[in-house]
Tab-separated table of C-alpha atoms in Angstrom:
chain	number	residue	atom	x	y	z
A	1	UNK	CA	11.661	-7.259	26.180
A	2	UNK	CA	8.448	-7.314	24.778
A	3	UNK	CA	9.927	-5.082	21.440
A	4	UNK	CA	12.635	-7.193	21.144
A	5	UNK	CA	9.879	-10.620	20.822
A	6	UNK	CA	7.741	-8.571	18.494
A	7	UNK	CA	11.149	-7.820	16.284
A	8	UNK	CA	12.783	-11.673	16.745
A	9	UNK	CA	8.958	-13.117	15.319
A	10	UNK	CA	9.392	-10.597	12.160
A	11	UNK	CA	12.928	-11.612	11.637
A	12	UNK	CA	11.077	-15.297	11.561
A	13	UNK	CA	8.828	-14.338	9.345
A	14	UNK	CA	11.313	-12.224	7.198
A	15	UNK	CA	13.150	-15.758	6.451
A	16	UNK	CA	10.211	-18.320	6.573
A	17	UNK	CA	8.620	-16.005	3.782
A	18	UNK	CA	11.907	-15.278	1.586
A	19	UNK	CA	13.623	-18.612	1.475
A	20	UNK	CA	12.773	-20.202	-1.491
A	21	UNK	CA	14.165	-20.347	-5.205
A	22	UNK	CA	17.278	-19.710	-5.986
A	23	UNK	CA	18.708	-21.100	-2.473
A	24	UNK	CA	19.013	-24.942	-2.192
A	25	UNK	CA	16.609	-27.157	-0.337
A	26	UNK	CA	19.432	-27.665	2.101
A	27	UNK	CA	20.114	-23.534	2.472
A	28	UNK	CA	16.159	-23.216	2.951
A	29	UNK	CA	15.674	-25.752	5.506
A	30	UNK	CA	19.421	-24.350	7.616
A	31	UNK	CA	18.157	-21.034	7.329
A	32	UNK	CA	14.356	-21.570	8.526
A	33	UNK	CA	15.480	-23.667	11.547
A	34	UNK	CA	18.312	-21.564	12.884
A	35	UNK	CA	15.547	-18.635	12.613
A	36	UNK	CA	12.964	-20.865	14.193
A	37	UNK	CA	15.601	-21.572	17.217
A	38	UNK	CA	16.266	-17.693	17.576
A	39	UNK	CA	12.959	-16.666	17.795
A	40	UNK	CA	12.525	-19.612	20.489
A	41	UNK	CA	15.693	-18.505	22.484
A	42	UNK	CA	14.234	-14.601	22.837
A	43	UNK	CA	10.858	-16.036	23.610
A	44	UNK	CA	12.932	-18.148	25.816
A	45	UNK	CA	14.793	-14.837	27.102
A	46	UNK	CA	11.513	-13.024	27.292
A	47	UNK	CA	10.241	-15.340	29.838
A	48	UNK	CA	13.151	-15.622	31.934
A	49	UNK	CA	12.863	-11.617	32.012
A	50	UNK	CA	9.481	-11.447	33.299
A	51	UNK	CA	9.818	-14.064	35.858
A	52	UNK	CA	12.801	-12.304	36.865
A	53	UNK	CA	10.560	-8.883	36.962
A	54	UNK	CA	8.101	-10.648	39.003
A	55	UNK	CA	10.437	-12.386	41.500
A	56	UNK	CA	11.965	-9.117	42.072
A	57	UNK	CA	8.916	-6.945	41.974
A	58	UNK	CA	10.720	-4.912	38.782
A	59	UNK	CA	8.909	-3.158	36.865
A	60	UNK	CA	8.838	-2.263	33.459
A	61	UNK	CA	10.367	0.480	32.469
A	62	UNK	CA	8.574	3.595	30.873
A	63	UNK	CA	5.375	3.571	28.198
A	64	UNK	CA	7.703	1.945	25.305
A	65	UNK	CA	3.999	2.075	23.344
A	66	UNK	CA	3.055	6.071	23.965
A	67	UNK	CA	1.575	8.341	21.642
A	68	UNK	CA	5.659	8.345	19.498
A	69	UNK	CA	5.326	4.660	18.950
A	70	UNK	CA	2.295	5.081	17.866
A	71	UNK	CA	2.968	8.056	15.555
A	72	UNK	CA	5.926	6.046	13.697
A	73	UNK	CA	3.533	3.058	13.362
A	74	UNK	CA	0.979	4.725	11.412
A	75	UNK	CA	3.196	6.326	9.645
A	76	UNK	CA	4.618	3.248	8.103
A	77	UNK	CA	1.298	1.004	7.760
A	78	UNK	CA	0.876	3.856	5.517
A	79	UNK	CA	3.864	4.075	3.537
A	80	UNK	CA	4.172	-0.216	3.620
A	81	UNK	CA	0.786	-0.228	2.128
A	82	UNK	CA	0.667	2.774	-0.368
A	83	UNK	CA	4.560	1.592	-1.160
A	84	UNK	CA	3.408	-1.278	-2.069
A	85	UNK	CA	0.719	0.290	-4.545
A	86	UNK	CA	2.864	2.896	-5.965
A	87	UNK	CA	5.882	-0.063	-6.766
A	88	UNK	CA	2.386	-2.244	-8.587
A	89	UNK	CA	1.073	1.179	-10.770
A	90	UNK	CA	5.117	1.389	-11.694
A	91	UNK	CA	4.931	-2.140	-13.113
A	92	UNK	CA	8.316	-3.073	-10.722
A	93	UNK	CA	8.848	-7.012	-10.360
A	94	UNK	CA	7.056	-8.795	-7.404
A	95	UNK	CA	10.424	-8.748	-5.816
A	96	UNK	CA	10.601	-5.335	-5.050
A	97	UNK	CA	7.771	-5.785	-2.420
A	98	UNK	CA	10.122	-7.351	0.107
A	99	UNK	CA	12.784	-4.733	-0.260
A	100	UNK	CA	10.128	-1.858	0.165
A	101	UNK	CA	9.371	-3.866	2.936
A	102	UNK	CA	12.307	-3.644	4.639
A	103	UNK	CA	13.115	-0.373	3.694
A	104	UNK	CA	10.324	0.831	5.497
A	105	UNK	CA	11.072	-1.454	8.452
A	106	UNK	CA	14.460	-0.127	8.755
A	107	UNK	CA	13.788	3.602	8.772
A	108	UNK	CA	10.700	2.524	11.597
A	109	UNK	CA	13.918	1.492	13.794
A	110	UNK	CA	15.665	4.733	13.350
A	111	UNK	CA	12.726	6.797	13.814
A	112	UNK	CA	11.857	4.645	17.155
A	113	UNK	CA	15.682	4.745	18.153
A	114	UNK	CA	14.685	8.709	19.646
A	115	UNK	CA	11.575	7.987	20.906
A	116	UNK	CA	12.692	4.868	23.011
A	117	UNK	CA	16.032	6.775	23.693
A	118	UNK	CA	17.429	3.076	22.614
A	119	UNK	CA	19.891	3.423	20.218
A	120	UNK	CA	20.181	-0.219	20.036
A	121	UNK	CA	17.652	-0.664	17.181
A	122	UNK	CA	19.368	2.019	14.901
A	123	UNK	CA	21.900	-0.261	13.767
A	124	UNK	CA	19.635	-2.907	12.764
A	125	UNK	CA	17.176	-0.369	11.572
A	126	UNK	CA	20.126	1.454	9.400
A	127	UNK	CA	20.870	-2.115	7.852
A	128	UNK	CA	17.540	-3.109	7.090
A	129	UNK	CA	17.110	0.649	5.225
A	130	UNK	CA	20.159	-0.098	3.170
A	131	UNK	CA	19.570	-3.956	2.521
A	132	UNK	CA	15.778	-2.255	1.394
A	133	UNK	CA	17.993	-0.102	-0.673
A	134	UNK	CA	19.866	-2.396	-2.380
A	135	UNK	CA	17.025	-4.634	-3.186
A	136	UNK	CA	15.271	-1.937	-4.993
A	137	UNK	CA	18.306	-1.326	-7.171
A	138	UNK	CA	18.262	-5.066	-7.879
A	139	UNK	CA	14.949	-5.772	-8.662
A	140	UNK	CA	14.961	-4.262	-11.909
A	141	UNK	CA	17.766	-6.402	-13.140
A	142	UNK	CA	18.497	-9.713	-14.402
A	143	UNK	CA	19.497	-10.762	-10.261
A	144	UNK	CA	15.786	-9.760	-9.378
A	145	UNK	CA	15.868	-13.499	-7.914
A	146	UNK	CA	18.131	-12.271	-5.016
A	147	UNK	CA	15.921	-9.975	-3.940
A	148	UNK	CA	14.395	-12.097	-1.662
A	149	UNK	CA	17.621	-13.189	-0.263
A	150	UNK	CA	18.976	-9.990	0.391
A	151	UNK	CA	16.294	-7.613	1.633
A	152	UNK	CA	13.843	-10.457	3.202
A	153	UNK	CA	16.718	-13.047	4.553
A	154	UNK	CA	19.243	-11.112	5.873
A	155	UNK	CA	16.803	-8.703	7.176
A	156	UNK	CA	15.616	-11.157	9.192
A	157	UNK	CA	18.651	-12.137	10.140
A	158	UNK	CA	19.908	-9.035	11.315
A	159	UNK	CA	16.630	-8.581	13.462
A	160	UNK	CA	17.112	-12.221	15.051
A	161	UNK	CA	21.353	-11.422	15.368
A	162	UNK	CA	20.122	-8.146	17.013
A	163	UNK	CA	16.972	-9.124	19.383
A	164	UNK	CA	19.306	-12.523	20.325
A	165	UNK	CA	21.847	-10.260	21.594
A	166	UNK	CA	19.930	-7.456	23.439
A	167	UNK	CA	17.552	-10.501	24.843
A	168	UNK	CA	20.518	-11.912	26.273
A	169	UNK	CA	22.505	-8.674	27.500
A	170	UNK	CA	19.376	-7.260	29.207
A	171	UNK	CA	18.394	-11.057	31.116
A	172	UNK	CA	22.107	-11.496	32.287
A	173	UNK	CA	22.447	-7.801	33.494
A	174	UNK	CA	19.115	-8.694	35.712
A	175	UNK	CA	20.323	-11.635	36.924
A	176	UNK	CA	23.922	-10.109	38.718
């Protein structure tokens, strides 16, 4: 549960940061609260797991955060950050940043999928690498504006769809 809080707060942040011009006022402030209530319904869902751990003296299972996690971590602080250099040297619009963002968010979710033996996050992590994708193509181009929308929004929105779902699947299989 604790992986799926850390990925519902950076589906939060993916929207707080990314909407903005061209979406409306209205869009903006729709889109910020319904990702403010997700990321208060997993935290929600988080809770009700580890009070359910403690009233039945479960345990959590296996080192999610071994030596693999931490492998794939490093791995893309390294890319994010020198990603983010290499798209600067190139001259590519600011936009770009948040699709090489979740690019490299994406393909940490597949990687992790193995290690966690959770093949839950390789569907999300598959659509953030493509939205990433597709953001990159658009950058360059007149709809550079979108950018945002596409890989930073609905990134986020697929990781607060996704932790929402598994939040609530694992706390209702505890509680029967």
């Amino acid at each position: 549960m604790t992986g799926l809080l850390i990925g519902a707060m950076f589906g939060a942040v993916f929207v707080f940061v990314n909407t903005h011009d061209p979406l409306s006022g209205t869009a903006v402030l729709l889109l910020r609260v319904a990702a403010g209530l997700a990321a208060a319904g997993v935290l929600a869902l988080w809770f009700t797991a580890a009070r359910g751990q403690r009233d039945t003296g479960g345990a959590p299972r296996g080192a999610m955060f071994g030596r693999g996690y931490l492998a794939v971590v490093a791995a893309e602080a390294v890319l994010l950050f020198g990603g983010l250099r290499v798209l600067a040297a190139l001259g590519a619009p600011e936009q770009a940043n948040v699709a090489w963002v979740a690019l490299v968010v994406g393909v940490h979710f597949v990687a992790l999928a193995p290690i966690w033996k959770s093949w839950d996050i390789a569907v999300p992590g598959a659509v953030l690498t493509l939205l990433g994708v597709a953001g990159l193509v658009l950058a360059p181009t007149s709809g550079a504006a979108w950018v945002p929308f596409l890989s930073g929004v609905l990134s986020g929105i697929v990781l607060l769809a996704g932790t929402v779902t598994v939040s609530w699947r694992t706390v209702a299989a505890g509680t029967r």
